[in-house]
Each structure stands twice: as structure tokens, then as C-alpha cells.
PDB file of C-alpha atoms in Angstrom:
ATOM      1  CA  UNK H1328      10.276 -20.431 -11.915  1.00 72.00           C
ATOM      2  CA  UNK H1329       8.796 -19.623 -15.308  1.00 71.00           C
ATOM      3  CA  UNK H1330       4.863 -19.518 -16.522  1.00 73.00           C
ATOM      4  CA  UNK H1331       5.121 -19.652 -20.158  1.00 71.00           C
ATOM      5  CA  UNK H1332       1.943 -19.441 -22.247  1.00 65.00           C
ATOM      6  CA  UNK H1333       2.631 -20.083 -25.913  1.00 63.00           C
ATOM      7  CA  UNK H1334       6.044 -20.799 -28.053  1.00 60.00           C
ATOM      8  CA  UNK H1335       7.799 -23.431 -29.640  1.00 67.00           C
ATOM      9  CA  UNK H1336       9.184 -25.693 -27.057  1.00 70.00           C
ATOM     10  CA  UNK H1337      12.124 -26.755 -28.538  1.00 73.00           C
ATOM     11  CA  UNK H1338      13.316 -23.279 -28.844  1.00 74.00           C
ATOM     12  CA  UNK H1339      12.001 -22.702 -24.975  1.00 78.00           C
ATOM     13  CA  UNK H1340      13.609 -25.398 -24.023  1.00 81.00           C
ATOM     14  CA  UNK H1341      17.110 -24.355 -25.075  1.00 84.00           C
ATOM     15  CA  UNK H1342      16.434 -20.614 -23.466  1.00 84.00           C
ATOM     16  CA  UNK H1343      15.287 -21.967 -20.025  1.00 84.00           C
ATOM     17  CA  UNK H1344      18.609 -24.724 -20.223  1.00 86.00           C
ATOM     18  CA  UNK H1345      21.012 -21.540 -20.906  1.00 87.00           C
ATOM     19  CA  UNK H1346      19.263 -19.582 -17.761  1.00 86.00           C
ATOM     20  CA  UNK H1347      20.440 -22.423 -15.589  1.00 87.00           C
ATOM     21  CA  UNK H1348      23.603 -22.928 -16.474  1.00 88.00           C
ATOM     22  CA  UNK H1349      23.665 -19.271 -16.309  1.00 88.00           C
ATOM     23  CA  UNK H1350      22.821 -19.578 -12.909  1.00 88.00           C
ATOM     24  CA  UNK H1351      25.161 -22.236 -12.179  1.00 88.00           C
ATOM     25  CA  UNK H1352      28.242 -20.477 -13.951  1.00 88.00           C
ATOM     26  CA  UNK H1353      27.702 -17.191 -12.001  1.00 88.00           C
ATOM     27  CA  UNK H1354      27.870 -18.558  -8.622  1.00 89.00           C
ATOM     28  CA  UNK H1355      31.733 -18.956  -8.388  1.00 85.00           C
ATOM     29  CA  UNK H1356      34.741 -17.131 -10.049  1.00 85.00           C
ATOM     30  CA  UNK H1357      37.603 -18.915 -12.346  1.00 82.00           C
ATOM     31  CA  UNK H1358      40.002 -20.539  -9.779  1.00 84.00           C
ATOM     32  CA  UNK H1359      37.355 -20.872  -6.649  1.00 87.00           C
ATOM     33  CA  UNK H1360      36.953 -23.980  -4.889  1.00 88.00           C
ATOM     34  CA  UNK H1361      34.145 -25.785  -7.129  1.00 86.00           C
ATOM     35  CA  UNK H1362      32.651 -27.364  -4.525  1.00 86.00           C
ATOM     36  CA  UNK H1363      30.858 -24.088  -3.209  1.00 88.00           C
ATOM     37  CA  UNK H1364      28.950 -24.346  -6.618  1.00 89.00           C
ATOM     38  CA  UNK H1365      25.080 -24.994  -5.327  1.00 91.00           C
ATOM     39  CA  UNK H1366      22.323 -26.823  -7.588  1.00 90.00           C
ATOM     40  CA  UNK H1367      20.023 -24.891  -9.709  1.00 90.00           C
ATOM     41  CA  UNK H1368      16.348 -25.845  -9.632  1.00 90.00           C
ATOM     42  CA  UNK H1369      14.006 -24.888 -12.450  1.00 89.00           C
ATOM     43  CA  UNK H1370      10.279 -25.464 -12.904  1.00 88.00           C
ATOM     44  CA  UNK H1371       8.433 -24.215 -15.900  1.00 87.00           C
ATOM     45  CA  UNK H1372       4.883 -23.862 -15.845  1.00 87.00           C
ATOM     46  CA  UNK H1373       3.523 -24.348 -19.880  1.00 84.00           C
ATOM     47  CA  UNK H1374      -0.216 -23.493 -20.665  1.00 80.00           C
ATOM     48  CA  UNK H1375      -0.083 -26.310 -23.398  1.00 80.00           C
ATOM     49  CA  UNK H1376       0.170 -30.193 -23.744  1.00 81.00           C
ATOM     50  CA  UNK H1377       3.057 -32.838 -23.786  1.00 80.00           C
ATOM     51  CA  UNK H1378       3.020 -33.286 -27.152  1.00 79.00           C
ATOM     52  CA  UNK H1379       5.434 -36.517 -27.062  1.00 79.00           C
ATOM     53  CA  UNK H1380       4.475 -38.589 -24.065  1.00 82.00           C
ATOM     54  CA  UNK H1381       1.407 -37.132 -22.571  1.00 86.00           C
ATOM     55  CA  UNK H1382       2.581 -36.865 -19.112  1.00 88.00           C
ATOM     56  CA  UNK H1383       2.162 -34.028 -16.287  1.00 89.00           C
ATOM     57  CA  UNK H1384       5.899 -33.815 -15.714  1.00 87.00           C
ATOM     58  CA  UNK H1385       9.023 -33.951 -18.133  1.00 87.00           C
ATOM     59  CA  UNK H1386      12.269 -33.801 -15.805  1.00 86.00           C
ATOM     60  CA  UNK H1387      15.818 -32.929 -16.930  1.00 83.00           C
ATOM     61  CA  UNK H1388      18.681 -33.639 -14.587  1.00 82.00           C
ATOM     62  CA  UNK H1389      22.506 -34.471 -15.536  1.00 79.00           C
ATOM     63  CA  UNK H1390      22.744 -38.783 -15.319  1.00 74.00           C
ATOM     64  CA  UNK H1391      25.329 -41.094 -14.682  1.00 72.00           C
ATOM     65  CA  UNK H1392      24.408 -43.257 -18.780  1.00 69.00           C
ATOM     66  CA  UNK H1393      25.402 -46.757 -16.746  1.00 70.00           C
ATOM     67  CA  UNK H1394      23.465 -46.157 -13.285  1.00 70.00           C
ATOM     68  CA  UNK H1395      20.926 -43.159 -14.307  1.00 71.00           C
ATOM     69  CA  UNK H1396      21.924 -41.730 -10.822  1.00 73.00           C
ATOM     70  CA  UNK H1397      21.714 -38.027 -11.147  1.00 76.00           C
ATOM     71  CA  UNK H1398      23.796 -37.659  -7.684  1.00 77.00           C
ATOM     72  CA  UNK H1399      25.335 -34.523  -7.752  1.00 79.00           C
ATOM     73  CA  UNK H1400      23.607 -32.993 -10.628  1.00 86.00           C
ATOM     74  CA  UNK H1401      24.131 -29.042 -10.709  1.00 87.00           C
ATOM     75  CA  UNK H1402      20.640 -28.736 -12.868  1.00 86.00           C
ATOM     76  CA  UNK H1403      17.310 -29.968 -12.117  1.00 88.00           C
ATOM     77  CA  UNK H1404      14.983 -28.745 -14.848  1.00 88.00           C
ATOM     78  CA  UNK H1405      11.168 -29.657 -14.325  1.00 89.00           C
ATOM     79  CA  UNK H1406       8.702 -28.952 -16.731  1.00 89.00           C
ATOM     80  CA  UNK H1407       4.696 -29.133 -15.956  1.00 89.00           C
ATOM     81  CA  UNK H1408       2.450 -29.393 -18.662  1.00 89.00           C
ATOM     82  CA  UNK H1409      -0.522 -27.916 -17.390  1.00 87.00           C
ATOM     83  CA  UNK H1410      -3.546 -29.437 -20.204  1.00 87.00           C
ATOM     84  CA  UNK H1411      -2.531 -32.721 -19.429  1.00 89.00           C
ATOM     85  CA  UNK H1412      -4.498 -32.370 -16.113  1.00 88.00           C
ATOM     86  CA  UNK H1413      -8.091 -32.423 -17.980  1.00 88.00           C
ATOM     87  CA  UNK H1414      -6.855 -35.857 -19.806  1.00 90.00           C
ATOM     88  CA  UNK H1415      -5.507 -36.907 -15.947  1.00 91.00           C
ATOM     89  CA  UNK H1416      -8.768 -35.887 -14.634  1.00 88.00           C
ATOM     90  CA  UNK H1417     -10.941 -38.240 -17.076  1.00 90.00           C
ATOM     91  CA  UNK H1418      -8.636 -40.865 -16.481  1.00 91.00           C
ATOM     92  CA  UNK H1419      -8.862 -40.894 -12.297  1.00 89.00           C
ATOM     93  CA  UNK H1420     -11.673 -38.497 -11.374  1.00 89.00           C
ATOM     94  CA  UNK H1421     -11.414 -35.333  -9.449  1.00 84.00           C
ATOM     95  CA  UNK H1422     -11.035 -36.757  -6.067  1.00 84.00           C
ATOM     96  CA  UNK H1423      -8.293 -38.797  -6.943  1.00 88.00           C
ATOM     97  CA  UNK H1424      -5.494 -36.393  -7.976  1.00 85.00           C
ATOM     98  CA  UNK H1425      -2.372 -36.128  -5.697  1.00 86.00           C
ATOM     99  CA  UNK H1426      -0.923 -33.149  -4.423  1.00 84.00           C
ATOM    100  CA  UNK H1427       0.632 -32.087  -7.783  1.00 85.00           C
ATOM    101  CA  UNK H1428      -1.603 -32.856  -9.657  1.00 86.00           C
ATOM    102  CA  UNK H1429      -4.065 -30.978  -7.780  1.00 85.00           C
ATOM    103  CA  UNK H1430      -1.180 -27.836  -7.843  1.00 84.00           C
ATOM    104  CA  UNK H1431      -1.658 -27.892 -11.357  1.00 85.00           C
ATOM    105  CA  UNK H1432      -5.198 -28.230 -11.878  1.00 83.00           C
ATOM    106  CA  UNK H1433      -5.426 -25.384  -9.374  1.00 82.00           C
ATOM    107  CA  UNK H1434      -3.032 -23.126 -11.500  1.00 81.00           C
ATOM    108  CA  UNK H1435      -4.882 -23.978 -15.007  1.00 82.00           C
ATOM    109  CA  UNK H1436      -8.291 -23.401 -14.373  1.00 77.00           C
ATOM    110  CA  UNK H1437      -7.713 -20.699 -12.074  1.00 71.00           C
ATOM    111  CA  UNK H1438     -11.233 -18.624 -10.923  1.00 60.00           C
ATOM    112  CA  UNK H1439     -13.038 -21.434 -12.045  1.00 67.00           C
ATOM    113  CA  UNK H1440     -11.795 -23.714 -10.610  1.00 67.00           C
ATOM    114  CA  UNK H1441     -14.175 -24.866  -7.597  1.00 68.00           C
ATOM    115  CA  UNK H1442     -12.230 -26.863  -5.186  1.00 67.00           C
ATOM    116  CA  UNK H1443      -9.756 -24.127  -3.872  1.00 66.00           C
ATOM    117  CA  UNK H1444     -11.566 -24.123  -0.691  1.00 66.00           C
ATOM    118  CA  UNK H1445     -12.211 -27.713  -0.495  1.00 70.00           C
ATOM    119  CA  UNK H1446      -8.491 -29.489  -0.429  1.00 75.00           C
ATOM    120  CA  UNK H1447      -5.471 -29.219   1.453  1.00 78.00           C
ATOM    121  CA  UNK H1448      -3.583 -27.500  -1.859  1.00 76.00           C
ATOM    122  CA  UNK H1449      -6.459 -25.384  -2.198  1.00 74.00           C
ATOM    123  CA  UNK H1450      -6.300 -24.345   1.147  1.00 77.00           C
ATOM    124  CA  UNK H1451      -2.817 -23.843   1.090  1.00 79.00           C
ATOM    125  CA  UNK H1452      -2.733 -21.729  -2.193  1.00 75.00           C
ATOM    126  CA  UNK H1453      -5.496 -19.516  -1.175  1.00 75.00           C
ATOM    127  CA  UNK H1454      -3.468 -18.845   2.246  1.00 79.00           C
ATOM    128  CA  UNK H1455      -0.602 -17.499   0.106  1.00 78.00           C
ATOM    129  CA  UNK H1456      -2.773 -15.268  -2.306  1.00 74.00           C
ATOM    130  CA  UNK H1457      -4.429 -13.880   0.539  1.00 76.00           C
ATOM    131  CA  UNK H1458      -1.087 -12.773   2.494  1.00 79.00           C
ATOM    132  CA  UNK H1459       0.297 -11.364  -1.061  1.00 73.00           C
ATOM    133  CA  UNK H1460      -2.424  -9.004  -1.577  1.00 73.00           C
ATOM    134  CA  UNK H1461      -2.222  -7.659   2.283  1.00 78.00           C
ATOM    135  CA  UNK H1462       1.341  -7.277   1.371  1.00 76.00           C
ATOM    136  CA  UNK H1463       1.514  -3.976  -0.132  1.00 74.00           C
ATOM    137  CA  UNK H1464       5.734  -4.009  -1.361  1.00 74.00           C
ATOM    138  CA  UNK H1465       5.066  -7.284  -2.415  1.00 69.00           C
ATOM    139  CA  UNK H1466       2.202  -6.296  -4.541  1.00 70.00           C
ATOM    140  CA  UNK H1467       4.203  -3.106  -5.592  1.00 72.00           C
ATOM    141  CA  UNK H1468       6.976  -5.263  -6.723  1.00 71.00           C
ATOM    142  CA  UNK H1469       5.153  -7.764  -8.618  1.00 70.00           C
ATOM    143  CA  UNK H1470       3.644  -4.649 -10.346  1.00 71.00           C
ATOM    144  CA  UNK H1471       7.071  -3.326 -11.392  1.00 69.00           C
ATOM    145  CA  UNK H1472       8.710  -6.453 -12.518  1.00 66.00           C
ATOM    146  CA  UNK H1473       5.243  -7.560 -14.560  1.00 67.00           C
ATOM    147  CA  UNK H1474       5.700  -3.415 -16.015  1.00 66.00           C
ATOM    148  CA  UNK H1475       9.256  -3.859 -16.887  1.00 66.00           C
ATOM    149  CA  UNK H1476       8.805  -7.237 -18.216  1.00 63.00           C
ATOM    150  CA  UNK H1477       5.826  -5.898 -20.482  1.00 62.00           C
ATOM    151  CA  UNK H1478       8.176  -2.940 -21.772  1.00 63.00           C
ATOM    152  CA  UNK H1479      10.900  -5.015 -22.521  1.00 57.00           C
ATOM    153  CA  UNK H1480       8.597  -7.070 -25.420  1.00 54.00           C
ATOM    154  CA  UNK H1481       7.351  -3.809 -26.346  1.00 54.00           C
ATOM    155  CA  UNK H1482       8.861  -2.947 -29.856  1.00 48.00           C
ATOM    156  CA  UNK H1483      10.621   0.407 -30.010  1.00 43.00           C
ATOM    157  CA  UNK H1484       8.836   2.383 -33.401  1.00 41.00           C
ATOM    158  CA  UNK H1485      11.196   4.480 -35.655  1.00 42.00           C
ATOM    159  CA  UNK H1486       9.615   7.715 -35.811  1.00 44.00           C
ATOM    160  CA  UNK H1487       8.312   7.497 -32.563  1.00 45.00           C
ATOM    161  CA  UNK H1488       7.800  11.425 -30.721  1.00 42.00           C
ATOM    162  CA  UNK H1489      10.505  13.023 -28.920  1.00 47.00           C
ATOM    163  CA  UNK H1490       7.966  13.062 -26.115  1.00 50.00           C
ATOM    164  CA  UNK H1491       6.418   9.833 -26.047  1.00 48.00           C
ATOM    165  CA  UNK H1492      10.477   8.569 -25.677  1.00 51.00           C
ATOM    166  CA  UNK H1493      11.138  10.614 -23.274  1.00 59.00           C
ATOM    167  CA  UNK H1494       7.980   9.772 -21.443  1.00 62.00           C
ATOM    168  CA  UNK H1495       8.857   6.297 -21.657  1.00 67.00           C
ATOM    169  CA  UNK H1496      12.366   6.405 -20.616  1.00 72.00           C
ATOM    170  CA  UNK H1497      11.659   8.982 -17.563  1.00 77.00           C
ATOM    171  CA  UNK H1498       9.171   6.080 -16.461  1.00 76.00           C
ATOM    172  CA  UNK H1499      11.662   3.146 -16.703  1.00 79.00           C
ATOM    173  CA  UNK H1500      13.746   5.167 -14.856  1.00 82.00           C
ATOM    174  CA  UNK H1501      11.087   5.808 -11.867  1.00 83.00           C
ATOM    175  CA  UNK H1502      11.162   1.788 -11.800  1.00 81.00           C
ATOM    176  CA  UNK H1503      14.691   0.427 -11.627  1.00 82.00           C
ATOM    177  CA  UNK H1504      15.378   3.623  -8.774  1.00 85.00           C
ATOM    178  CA  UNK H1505      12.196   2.786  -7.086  1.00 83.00           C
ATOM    179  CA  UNK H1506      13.647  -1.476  -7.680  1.00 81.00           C
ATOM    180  CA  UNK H1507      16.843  -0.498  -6.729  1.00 83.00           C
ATOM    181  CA  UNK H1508      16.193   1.140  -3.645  1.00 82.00           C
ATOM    182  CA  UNK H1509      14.073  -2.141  -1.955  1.00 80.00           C
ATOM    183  CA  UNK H1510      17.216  -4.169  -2.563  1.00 80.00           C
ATOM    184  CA  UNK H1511      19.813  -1.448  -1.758  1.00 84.00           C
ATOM    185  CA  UNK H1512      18.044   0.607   0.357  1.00 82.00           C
ATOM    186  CA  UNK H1513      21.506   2.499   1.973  1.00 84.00           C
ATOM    187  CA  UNK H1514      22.659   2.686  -1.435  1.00 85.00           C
ATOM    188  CA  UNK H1515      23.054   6.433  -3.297  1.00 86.00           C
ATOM    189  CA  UNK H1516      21.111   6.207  -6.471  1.00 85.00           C
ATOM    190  CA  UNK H1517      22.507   9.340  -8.692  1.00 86.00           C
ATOM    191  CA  UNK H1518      24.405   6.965 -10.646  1.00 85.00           C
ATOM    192  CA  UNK H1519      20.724   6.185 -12.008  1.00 85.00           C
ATOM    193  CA  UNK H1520      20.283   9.309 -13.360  1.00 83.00           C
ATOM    194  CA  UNK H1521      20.625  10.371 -17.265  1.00 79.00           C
ATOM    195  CA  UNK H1522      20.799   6.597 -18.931  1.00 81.00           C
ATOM    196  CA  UNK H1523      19.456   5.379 -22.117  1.00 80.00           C
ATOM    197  CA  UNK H1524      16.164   3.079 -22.537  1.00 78.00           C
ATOM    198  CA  UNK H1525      18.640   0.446 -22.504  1.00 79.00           C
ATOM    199  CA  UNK H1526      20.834   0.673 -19.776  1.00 82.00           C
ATOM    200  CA  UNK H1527      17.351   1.137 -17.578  1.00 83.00           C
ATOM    201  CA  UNK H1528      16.814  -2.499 -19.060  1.00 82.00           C
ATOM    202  CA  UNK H1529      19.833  -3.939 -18.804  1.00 83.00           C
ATOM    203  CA  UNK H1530      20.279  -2.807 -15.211  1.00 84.00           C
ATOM    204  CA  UNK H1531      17.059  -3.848 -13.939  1.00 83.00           C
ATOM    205  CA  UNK H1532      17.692  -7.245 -15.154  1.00 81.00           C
ATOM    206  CA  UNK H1533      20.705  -7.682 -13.905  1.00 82.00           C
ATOM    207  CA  UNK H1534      19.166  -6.723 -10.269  1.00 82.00           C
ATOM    208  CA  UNK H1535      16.619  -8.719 -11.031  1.00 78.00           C
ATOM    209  CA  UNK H1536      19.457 -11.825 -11.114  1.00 78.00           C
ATOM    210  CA  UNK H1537      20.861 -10.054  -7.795  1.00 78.00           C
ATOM    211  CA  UNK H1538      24.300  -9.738  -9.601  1.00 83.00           C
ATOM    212  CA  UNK H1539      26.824  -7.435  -8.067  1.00 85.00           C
ATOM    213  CA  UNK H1540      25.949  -4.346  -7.524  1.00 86.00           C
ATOM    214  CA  UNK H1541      29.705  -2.651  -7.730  1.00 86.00           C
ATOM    215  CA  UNK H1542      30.117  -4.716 -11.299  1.00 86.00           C
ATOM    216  CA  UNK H1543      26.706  -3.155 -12.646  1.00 85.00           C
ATOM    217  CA  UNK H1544      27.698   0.102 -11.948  1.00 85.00           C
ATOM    218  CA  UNK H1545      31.504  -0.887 -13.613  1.00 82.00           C
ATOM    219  CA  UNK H1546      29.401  -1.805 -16.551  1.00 81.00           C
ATOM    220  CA  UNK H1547      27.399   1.350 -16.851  1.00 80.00           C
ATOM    221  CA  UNK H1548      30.387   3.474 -16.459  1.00 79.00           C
ATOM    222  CA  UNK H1549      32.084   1.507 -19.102  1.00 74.00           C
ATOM    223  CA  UNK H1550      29.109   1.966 -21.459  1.00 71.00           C
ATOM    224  CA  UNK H1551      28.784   5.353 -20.959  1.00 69.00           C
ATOM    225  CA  UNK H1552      32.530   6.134 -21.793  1.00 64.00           C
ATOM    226  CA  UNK H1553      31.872   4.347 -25.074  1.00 57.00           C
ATOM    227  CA  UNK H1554      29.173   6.737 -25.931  1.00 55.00           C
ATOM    228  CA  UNK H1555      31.061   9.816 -24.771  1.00 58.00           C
ATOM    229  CA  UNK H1556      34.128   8.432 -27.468  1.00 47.00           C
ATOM    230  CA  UNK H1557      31.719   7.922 -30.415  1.00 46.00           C
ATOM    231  CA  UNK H1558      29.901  11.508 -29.682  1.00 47.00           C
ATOM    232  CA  UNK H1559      33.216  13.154 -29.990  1.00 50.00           C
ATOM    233  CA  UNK H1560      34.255  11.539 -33.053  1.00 43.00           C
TER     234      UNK H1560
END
């Protein structure tokens, strides 16, 4: 799942097609039995309107051109735009909105929206929100992904202190041990220690996609080597 707020959506539309096939391609090795290969399921939320057809929902799913059966289609892509629901909303009234529909209205208009406690969806959705914030590691990693996420589009100033980077890499660090150790929590984490900016991103996304943790490590290793070769030269 994706919320994405602003951006060209042809452009977004490539980038969210390349995660899932990402997804898709990283489930099996060369030579495995292709049949273990699972579907991927994406929904993108977008803060904007359906510029072509006006509608709610734009699905993308691999088709059969003669019987449009998607039957065994390894990618189901949904997009929801989420302003179409105040054009929905004139058109069929308040009361009148299906579950979805009532999702996304929900999800747009957020606090001010007045009907969370007055529908089943509402109901539902407040239920969740309520059992995330008593959830204190679920809180705490929301907080560290959002962080991480946040440093990543964070541009990285020539010039910049010697303290401010170290600051800022000591604290990336903190997160992908403090990451690392709710998903690998029997795991020895020294191997963590004394990276670049970089490798603290790179690592933390690929935990984030809950890819192998032996191979990250391999990778690392491999990286560092490469530094140790040019610093010699």
C-alpha cells in the first residue's frame, strides 16, 4: 500500500508498476518451480482526481486481449482517487455511498469528517486507530519508518559540518539497529556498526522489503571491501 499526495501520475505510475514486479521477481530464484510464485496486490491511495475518466477506482491486472479474463494474473494494481468522492457525494448523497466509497471519504477528509462514529466503516476504522495507538512497538515503528522515510528525501548539503553529519549518521544508525532488532531479535547486530549514511539506507530498505538477511549482510561486506580497495589506492 502507498498514500501518495502530489506527482505526476504517469511517472508514479511506472514506479509503483516496477515495485510489483519487483515483488513478484523476488519471490523465487532462476530454475525454481514457477508455480510457487504468489500474486502481488497493490493499492495506491492519491490525494488528487482521475483526470481521464472521473472514477473512484482505476484497476490494472494482466488480461487475456480475447476473453479479458485476468485468471492467473501475478499483479493486481488498484488505484483510488480520493477527490473523486466529493463529485460521488453530489451525485448520490452521503447516505448512499457503499463501503468503499465510504473507506475513501473516511481517509480524505480525515478529522473532519463527521460520520466516523456513525457507519459500519467508521466504526471499523476507528476500532483500528484506537488499538494502534495502545500499541506502543507499533507506534514506535511507524515512527521510525515515517523518520527514515523523511531522511531519505532529505537532500545531503555540500559543506555541510563535520558534526551535523556525524549527528545524522549516528542517528540513522540508532534506527536500522533499533529496526533490525524487532525483526531479528536473536540476531548479533555489530555488523551494524561503522557504515556510511548510505549503507544505513540501503539496509533499512532492504529490511523494510524483508529480503534476506544473510544476502544483506553479503552485500555490505562486499561494499565495504570496495571502499577499503579505493582508500588504499
Amino acid at each position: 500500500m502507498e498514500v501518495q499526495s502530489q506527482g505526476i501520475f504517469e511517472s508514479l505510475h511506472k514506479r509503483l508498476q516496477f515495485y510489483v514486479f519487483k515483488n513478484i521477481a523476488s519471490q523465487i530464484e532462476s530454475g525454481d518451480d514457477y508455480r510457487k510464485l504468489q500474486p502481488v496486490y497493490q493499492i495506491a491511495l492519491f490525494n488528487d482526481e482521475e483526470q481521464e475518466h472521473h472514477e473512484l477506482i482505476r484497476e490494472y491486472a494482466s488480461l487475456d486481449k480475447k476473453y479479458h479474463d485476468d485468471k492467473g494474473s501475478l499483479y493486481h494494481v488498484y488505484y483510488i482517487f480520493l477527490k473523486e468522492i466529493d463529485r460521488i457525494i453530489e451525485e448520490k448523497g452521503k447516505d448512499n455511498l457503499d463501503d468503499l466509497e465510504e473507506l475513501s471519504y473516511l481517509i480524505e477528509k480525515g478529522s473532519k469528517c463527521n460520520r466516523i462514529n456513525l457507519t459500519k466503516v467508521g466504526r471499523i476504522m476507528k476500532n483500528k486507530y484506537d488499538k494502534f495507538m495502545e500499541d506502543m512497538n507499533l507506534r514506535e515503528e511507524a515512527w521510525v519508518y515515517e523518520k527514515a522515510e523523511f531522511d531519505k528525501k532529505a537532500h545531503y548539503y555540500d559543506g555541510e559540518a563535520k558534526g551535523l553529519v556525524r549527528g545524522r549518521v549516528e542517528g540513522k544508525a540508532e534506527q536500522v539497529v533499533k529496526f533490525s532488532q524487532k525483526k531479528y531479535p536473536n540476531e548479533d547486530t555489530s555488523w551494524l556498526e561503522s557504515l556510511t549514511e548510505k549503507q544505513y539506507d540501503e539496509i533499512f530498505d532492504k529490511l523494510l522489503n524483508d529480503e534476506n538477511l544473510d544476502e544483506i549482510k553479503h552485500r555490505i561486506d562486499e561494499m565495504k571491501k570496495v571502499v577499503s580497495f579505493f582508500m588504499k589506492i
